[in-house]
Coordinates of C-alpha atoms in Angstrom, one line a residue:
Chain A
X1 CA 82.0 85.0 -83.3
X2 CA 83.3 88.1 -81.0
X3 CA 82.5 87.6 -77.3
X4 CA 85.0 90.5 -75.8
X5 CA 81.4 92.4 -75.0
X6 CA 80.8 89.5 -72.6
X7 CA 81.0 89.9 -69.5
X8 CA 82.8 86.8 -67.7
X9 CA 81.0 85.2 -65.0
X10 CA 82.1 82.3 -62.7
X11 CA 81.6 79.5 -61.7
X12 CA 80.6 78.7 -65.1
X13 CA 77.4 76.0 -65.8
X14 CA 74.7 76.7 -64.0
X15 CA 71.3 76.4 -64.3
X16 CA 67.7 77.2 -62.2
X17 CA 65.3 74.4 -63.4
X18 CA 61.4 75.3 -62.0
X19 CA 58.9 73.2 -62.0
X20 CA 56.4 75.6 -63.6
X21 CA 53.5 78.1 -61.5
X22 CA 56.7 79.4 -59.7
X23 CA 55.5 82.3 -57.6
X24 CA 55.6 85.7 -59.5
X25 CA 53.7 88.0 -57.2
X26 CA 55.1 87.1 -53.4
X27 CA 58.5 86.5 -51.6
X28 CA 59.6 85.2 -55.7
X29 CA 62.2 82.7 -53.8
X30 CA 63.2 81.5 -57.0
X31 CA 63.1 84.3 -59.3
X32 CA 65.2 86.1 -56.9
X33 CA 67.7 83.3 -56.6
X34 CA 67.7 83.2 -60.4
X35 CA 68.1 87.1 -60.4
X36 CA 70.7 87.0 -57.9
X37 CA 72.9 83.8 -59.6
X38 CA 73.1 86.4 -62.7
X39 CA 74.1 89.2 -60.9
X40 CA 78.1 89.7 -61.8
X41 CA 80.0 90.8 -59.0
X42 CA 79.8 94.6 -59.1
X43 CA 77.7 94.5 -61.9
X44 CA 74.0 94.5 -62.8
X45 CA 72.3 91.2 -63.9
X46 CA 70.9 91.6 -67.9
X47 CA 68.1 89.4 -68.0
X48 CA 66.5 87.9 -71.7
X49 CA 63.2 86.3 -71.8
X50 CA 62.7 83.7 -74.8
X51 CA 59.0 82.8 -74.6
X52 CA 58.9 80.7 -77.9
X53 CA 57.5 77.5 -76.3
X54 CA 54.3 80.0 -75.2
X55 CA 51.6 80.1 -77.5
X56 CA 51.0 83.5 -76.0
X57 CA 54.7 85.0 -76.3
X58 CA 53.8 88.7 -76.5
X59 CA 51.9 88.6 -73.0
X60 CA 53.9 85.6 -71.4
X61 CA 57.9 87.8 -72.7
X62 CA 56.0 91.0 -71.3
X63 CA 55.1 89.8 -68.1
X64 CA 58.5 88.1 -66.9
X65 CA 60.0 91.1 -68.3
X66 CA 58.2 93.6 -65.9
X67 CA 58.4 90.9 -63.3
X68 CA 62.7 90.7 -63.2
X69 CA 62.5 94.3 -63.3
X70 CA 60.3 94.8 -60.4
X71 CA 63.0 92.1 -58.5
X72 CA 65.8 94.5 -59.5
X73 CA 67.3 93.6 -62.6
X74 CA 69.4 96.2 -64.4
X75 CA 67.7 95.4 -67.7
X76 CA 65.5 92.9 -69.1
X77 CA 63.9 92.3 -72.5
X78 CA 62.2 89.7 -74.6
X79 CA 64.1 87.7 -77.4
X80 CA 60.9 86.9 -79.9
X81 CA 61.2 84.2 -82.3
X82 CA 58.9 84.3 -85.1
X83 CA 61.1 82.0 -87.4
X84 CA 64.2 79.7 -87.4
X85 CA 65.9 82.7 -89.5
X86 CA 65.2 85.3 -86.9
X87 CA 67.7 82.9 -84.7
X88 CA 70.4 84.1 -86.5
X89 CA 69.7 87.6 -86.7
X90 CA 72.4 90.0 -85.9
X91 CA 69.7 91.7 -83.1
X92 CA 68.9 88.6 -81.4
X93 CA 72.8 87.3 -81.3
X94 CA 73.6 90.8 -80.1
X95 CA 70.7 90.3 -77.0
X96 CA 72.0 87.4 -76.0
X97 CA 76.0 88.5 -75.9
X98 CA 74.6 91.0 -73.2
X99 CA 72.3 88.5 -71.5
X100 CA 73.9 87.5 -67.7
X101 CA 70.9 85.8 -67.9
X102 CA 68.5 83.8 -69.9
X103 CA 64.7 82.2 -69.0
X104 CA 62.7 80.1 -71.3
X105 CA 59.3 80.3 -70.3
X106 CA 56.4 77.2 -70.1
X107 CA 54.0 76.3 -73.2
X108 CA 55.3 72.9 -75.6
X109 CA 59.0 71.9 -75.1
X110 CA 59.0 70.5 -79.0
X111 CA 58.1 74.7 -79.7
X112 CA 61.7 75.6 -78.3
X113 CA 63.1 72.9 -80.1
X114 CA 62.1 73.3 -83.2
X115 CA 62.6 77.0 -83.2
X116 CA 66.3 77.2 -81.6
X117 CA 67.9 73.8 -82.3
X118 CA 70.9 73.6 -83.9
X119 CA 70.7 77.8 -84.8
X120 CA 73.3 80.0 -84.3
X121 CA 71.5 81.1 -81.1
X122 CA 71.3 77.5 -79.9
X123 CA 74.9 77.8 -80.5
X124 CA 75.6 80.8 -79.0
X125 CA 73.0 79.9 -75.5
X126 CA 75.7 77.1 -74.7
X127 CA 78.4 78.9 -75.6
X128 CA 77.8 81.7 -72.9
X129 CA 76.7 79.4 -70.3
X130 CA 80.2 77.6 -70.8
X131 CA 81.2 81.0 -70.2
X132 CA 78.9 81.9 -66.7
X133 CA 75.5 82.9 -68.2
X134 CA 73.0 81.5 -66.1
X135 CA 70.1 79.6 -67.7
X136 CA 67.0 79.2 -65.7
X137 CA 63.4 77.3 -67.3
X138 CA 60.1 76.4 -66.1
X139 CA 57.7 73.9 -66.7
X140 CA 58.2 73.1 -70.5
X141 CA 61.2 75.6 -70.3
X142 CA 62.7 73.1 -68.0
X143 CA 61.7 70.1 -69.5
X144 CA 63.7 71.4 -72.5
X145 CA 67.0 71.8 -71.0
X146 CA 67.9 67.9 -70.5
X147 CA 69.9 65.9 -72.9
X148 CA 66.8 63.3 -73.1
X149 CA 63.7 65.1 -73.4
X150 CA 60.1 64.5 -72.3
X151 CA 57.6 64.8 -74.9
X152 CA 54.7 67.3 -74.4
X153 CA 51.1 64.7 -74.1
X154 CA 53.1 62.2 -73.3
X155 CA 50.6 59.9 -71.6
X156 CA 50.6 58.9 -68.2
X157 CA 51.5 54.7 -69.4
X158 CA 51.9 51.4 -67.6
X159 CA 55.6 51.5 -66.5
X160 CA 56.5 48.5 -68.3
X161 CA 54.6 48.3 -71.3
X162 CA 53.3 51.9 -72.4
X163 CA 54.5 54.2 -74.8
X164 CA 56.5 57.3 -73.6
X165 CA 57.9 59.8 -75.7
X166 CA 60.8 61.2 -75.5
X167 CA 63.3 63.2 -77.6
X168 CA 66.4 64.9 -77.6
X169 CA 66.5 67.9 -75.4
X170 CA 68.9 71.2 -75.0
X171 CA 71.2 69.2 -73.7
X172 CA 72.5 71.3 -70.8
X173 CA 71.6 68.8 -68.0
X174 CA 72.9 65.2 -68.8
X175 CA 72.0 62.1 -67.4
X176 CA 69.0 62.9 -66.3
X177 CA 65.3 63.8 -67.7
X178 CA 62.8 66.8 -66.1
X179 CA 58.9 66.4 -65.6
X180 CA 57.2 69.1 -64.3
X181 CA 54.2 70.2 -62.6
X182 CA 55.1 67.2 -60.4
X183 CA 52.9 66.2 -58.2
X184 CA 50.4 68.7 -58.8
X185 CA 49.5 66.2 -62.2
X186 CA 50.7 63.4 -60.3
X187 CA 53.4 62.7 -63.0
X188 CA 55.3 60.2 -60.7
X189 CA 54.0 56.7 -62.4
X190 CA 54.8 58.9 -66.3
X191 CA 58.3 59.3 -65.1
X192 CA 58.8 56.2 -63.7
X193 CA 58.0 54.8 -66.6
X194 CA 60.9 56.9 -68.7
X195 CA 63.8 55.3 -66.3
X196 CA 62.3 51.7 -66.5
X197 CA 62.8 52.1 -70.0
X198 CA 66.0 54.1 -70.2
X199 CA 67.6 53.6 -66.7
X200 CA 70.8 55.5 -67.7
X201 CA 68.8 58.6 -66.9
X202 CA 67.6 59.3 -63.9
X203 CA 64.3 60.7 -63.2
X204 CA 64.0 64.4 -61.8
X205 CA 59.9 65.4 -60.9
X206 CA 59.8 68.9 -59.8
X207 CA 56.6 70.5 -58.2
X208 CA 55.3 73.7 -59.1
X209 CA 57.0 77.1 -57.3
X210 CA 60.0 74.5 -56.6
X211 CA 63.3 74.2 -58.1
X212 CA 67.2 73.2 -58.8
X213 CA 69.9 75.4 -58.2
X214 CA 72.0 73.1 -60.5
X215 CA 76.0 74.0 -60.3
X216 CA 77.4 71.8 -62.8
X217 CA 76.7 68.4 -61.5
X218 CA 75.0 68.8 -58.3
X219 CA 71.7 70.3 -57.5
X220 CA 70.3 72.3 -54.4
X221 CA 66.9 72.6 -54.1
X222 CA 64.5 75.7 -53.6
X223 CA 61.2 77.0 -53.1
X224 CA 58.0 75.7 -51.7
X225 CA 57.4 72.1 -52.7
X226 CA 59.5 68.7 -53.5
X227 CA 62.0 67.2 -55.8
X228 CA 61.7 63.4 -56.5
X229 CA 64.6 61.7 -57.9
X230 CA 64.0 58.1 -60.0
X231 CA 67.0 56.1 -59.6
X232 CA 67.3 52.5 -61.5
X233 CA 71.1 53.2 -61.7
X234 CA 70.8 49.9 -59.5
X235 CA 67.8 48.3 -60.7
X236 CA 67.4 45.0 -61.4
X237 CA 64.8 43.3 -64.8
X238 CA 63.7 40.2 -63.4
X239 CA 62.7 37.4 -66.1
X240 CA 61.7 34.5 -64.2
X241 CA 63.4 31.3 -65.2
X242 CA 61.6 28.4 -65.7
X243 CA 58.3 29.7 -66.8
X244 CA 59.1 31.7 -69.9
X245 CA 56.3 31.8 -71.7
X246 CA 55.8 34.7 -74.6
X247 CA 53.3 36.5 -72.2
X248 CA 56.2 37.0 -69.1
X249 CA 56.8 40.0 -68.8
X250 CA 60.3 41.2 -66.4
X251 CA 59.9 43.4 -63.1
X252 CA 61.5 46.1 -62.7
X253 CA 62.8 45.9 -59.1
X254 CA 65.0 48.3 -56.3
X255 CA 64.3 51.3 -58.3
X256 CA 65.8 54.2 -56.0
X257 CA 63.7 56.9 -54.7
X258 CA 64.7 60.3 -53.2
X259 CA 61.7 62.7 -51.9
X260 CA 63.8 66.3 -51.2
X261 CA 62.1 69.3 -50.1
X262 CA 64.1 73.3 -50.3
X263 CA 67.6 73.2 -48.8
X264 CA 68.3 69.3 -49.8
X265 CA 71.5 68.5 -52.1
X266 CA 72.0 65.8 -54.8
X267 CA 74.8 64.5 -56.9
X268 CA 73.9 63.6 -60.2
X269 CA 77.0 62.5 -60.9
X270 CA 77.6 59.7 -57.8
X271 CA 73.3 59.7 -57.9
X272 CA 73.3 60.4 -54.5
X273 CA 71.6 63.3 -51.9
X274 CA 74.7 64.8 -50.2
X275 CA 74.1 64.5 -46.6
X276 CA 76.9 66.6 -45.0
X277 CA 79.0 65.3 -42.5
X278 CA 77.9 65.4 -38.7
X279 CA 81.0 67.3 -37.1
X280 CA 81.9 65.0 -33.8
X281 CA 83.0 67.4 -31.6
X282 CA 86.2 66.4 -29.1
X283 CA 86.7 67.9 -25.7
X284 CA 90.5 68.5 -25.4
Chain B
X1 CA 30.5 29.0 -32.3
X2 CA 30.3 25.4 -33.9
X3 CA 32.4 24.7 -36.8
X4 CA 31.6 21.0 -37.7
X5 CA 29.9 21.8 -41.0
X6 CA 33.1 23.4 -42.1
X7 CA 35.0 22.3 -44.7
X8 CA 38.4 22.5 -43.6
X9 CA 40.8 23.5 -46.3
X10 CA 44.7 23.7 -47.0
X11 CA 46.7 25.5 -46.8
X12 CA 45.1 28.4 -44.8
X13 CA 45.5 32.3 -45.2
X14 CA 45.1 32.9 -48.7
X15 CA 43.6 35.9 -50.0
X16 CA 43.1 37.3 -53.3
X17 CA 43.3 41.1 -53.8
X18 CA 42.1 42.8 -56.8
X19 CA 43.1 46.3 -58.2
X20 CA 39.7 46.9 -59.5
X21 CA 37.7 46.7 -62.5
X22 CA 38.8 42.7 -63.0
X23 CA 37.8 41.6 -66.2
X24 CA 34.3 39.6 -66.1
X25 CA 33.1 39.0 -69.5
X26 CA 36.1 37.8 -70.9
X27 CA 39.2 35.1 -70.1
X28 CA 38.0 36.3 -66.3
X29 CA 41.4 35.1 -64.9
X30 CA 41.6 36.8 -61.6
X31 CA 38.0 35.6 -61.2
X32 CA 39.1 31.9 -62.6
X33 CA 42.0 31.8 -59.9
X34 CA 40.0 32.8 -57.1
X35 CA 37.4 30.0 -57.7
X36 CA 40.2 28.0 -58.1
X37 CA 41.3 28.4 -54.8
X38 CA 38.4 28.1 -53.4
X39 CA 37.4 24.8 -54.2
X40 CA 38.5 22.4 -52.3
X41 CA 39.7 18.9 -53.2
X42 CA 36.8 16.3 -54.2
X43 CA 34.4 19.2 -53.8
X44 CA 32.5 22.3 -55.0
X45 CA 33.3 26.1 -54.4
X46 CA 30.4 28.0 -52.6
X47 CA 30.8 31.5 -52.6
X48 CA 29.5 34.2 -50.6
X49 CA 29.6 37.7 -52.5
X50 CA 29.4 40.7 -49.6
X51 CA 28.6 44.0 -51.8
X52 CA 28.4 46.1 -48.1
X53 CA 30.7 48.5 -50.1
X54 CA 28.7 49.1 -53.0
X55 CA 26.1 51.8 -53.0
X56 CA 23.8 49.7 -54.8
X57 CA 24.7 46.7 -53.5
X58 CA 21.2 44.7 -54.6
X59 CA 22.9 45.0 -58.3
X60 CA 26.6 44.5 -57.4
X61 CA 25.8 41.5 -55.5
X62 CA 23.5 40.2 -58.0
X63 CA 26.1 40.7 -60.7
X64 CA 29.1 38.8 -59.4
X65 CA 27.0 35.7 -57.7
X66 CA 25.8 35.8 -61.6
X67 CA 29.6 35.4 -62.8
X68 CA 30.4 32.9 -60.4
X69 CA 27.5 30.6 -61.1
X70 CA 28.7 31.1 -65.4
X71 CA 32.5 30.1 -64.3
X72 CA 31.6 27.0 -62.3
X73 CA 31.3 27.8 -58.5
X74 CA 29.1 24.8 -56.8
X75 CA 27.2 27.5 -55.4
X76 CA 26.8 31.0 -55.5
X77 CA 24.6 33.1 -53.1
X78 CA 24.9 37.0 -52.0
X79 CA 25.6 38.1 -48.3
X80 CA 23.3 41.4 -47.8
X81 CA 23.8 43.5 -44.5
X82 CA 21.7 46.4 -44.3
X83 CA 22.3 47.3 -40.6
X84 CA 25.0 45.9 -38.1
X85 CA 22.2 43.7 -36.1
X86 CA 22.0 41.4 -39.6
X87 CA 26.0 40.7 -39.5
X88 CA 24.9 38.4 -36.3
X89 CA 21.4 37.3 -37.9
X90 CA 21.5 33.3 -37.8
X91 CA 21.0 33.4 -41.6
X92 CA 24.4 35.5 -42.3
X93 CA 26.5 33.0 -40.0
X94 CA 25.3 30.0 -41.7
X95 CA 25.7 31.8 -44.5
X96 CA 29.3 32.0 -44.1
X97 CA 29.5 28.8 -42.3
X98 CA 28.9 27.2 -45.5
X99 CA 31.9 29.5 -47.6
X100 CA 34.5 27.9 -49.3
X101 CA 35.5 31.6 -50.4
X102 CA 34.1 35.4 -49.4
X103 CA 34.1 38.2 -52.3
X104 CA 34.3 41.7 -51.1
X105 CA 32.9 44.3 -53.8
X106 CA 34.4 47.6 -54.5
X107 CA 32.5 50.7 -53.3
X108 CA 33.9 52.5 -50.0
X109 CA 36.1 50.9 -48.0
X110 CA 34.7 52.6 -44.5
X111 CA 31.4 51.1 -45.4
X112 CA 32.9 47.9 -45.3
X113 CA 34.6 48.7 -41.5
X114 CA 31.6 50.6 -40.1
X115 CA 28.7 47.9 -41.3
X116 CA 31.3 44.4 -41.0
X117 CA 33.5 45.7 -37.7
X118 CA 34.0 43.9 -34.4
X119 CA 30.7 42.3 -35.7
X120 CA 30.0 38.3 -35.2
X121 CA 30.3 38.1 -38.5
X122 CA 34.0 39.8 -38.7
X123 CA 34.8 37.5 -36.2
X124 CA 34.0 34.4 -37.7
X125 CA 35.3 35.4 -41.2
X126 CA 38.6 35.4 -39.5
X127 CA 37.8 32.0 -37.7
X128 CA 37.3 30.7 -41.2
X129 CA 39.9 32.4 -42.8
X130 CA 42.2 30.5 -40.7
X131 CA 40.5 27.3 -41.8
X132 CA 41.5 27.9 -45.0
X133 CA 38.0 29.7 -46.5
X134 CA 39.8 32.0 -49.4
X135 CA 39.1 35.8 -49.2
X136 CA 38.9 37.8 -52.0
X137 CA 38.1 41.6 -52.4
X138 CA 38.5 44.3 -55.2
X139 CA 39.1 47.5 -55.2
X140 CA 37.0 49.1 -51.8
X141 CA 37.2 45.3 -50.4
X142 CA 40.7 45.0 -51.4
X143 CA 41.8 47.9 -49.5
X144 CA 40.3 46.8 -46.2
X145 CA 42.1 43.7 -46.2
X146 CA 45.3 45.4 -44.8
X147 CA 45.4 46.4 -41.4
X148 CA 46.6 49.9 -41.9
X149 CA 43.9 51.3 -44.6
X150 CA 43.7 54.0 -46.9
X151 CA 40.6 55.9 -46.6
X152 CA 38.3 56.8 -49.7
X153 CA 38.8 60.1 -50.9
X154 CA 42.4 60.3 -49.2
X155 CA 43.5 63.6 -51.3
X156 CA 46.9 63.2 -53.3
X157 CA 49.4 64.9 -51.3
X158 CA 52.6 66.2 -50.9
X159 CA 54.8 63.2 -50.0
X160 CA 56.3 64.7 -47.0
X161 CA 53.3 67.2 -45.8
X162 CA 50.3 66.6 -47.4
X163 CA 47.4 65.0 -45.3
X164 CA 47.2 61.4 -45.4
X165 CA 44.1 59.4 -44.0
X166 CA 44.6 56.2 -43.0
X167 CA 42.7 54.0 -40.6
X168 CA 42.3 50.3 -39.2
X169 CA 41.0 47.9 -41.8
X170 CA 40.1 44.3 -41.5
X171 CA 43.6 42.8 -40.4
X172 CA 43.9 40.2 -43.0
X173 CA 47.1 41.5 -44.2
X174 CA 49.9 42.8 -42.1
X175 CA 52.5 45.5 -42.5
X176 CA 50.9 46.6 -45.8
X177 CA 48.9 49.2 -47.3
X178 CA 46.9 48.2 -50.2
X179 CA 46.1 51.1 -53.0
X180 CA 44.1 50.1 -56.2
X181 CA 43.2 51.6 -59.6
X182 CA 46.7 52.5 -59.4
X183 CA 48.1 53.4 -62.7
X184 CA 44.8 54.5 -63.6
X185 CA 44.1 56.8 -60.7
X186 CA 47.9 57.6 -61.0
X187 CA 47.8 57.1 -56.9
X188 CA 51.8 56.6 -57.1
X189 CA 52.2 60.0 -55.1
X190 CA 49.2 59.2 -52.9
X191 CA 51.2 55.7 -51.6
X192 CA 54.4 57.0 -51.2
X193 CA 52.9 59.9 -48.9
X194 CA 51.8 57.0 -46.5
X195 CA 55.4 55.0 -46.3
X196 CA 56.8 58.7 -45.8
X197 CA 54.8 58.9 -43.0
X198 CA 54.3 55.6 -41.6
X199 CA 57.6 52.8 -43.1
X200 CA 56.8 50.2 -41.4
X201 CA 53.9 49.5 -43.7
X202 CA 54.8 48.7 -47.5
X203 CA 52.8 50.2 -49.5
X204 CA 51.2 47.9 -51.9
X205 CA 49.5 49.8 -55.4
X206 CA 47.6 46.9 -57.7
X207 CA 46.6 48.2 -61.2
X208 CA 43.1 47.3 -62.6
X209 CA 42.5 43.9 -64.0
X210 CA 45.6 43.1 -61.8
X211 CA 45.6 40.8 -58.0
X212 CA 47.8 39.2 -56.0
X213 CA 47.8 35.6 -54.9
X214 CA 48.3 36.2 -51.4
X215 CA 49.9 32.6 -49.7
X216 CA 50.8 33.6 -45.9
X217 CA 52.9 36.7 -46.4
X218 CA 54.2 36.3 -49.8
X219 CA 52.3 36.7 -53.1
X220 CA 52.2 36.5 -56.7
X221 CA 50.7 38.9 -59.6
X222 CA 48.3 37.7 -61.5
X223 CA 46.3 39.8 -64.4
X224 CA 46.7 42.5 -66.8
X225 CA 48.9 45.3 -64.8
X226 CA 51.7 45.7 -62.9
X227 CA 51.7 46.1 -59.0
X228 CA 54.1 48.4 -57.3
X229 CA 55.4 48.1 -54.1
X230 CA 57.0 51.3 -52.6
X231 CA 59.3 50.2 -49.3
X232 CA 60.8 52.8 -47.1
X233 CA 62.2 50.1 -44.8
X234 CA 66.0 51.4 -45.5
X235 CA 65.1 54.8 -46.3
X236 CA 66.4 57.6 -44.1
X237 CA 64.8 60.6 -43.3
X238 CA 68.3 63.2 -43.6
X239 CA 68.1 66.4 -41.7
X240 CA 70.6 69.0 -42.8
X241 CA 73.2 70.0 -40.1
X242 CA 74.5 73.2 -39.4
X243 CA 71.3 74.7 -41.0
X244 CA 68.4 73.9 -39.3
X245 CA 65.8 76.6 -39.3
X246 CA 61.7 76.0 -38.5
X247 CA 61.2 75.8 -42.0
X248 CA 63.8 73.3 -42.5
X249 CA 62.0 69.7 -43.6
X250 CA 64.0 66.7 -44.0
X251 CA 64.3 64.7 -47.2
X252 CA 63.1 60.9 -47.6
X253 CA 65.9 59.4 -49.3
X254 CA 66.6 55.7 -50.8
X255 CA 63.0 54.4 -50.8
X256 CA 62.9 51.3 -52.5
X257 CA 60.3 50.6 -55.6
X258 CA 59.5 47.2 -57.3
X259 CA 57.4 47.2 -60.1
X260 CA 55.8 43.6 -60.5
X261 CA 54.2 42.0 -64.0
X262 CA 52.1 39.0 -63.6
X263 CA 54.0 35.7 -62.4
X264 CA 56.6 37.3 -60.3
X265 CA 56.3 36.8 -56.7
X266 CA 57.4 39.4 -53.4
X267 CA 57.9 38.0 -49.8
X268 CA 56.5 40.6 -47.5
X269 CA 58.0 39.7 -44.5
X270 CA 62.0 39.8 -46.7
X271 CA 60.4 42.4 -48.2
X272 CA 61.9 41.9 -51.3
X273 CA 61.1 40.5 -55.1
X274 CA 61.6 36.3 -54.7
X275 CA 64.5 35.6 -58.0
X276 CA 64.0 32.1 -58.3
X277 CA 67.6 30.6 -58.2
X278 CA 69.0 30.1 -61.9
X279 CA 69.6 25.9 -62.1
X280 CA 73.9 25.5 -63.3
X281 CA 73.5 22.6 -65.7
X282 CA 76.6 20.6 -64.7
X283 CA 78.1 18.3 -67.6
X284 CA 78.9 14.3 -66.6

């Protein structure tokens, strides 16, 4: 594969997760940040919109399209998938070696997996963001992008008992699994589920017209509403000795929580917010 | 106020606090625990059911003194208040005088504060509460137990800015706010917008079908949920130095979450889950 058309960006790995409903028709705080992240220096940002997981593509590709050229984007197109073949077509590789920029729309997460994964685009999408292409997502476009996916429908369960789906995602954000639509569906007790039952990952809930300005392992947060990070890095399952009985069931206890609003940093890596130092200042 | 027809029972300030929706055709073991408790040694449990919640609290009433009498209370009679004057009618206080345990009905909570409040007969519910006369409510009457207390209709908000209504409730249990129909309302976001705004009080979410065994200040679960208990005692509100603007809000960091199956037990005064200590068999 010849990527001397590329254009080199740095720093490499970075992604613009949204919650979903992110403003299209006002200040666009995060579309303009996305815009601006895949702007090269001196250079004009080439934006491609894949819209597979929409079950409207046409309209949903057109209108993000004419949106990130109203924000100033040198070009920007639409990358239809019809068909797994289409991902390897010499037109849509050729798109996305221009691309300084790529955005998966909302719909059904399981859409953009089954369409792109394990194509040569799939291949090519992580290869360029390796290289500085900046991927942004909303809603099921987010969802998508962790290593450990939600599950479309997955029901809203009992955190300790009910089923909750989940599958294996894009795999550019690790450790870590995205619900969206946040608190508008009042997803908290859904994702707190997920990290009772797998509490390697932690849990990241983003509200609508909010999201992460992700630079390879830490996030900033933008736009209008709040991040909640799910922690049970240091969670405890309580059994309680003495009375087992087939019935007990363990708690799930000191799960961490984090509430962040725009301007906030985290480190998924240390799974902590990074609180900047307070300067002490000494009179001399 | 003479209290010699009391029975006197140990040990005092227990309540039971239901989530809702308690099963009460079936195994009825919330129901079952309650009577339990309040029967006193050698003796019968008389119940008082108080449907002042309930918008049609003729049927509601009639219903659970029904339910009582088929699981074996000595006596089962319904409390109905129709305007504050009746909550110091002779016929309520003897009424109560006679309790061995008080059933609050669900409905709405402010009902219960505007009809019951600063009344004779709020007064001497306390009185007897002390004497060790079990209280037990469910959804609506679990709610006003607490002394901080949610209000019905309290909207789902934005943790950090979203209006939350509280008010006084019935002071039976301190430091707490009590939310029910929790994983079924999904009111995770709901709670966790009160401790934002007010950490002193944990807040206290109790599935349906789910109660807590309240002994003094600590409790156990009981039922067919999980109850959640969301503590912002060590959380910290973090500001972000060096770029505070007006529209800069802080983030809510480190909250603390327990999720709770029946048979586990939380101390609200540690505020913490009680891990009964593991025995070391030691060989001789």
């Amino acid at each position: 594969m010849a990527h001397e058309t590329s254009t080199v960006m740095e720093p490499a790995r970075r992604l613009v997760v949204i919650g979903g409903a992110e403003d299209r028709s006002g200040e666009c705080v995060i579309l303009r940040a996305f815009l601006r992240r895949a702007t090269p220096v001196g250079g004009d940002a080439h934006i491609v919109v894949i819209p597979i997981a929409s079950d409207s593509p046409k309209r949903t590709g057109g209108d993000y399209v004419e949106t990130f050229r109203r924000l100033g984007a040198g070009a920007s197109e639409v990358l239809h998938l019809q068909s797994r073949e289409e991902a390897r077509a010499p037109r849509s590789i050729e798109m996305l070696e221009r691309a300084t920029g790529v955005f998966l729309t909302g719909g059904d997460q399981q859409r953009i997996m089954s369409m792109l994964g394990g194509t040569k685009l799939d291949t090519l999408l992580h290869h360029r963001w390796e290289q500085g292409m900046v991927l942004a997502g909303t809603s099921a476009g987010a969802t998508a992008m962790s290593s450990t996916m939600l599950m479309e429908h997955s029901p809203e369960a009992d955190p300790l008992e009910g089923p909750v789906w989940t599958g294996p995602g894009m795999e550019f954000l690790q450790g870590a699994v995205i619900d969206q639509h946040f608190g508008e569906r009042k997803r908290l007790g859904r994702l707190l589920s997920v990290v009772a039952r797998f509490p390697h990952e932690l849990g990241i809930g983003i509200d609508e017209d909010t999201g992460l300005l992700v630079d390879d392992h830490t996030f900033e947060v933008i736009g209008h509403g709040t991040v909640t990070v799910i922690d049970g890095g240091s969670a405890a399952f309580y059994d309680r000795p003495g009375r087992g009985t087939a019935h007990v069931r363990p708690a799930f206890c000191d799960i961490r929580l984090h509430v962040l609003p725009a301007g906030h940093r985290f480190d998924l890596v240390e799974r902590r917010p990074i609180v900047e130092a307070v300067r002490i200042q000494v009179e001399d």
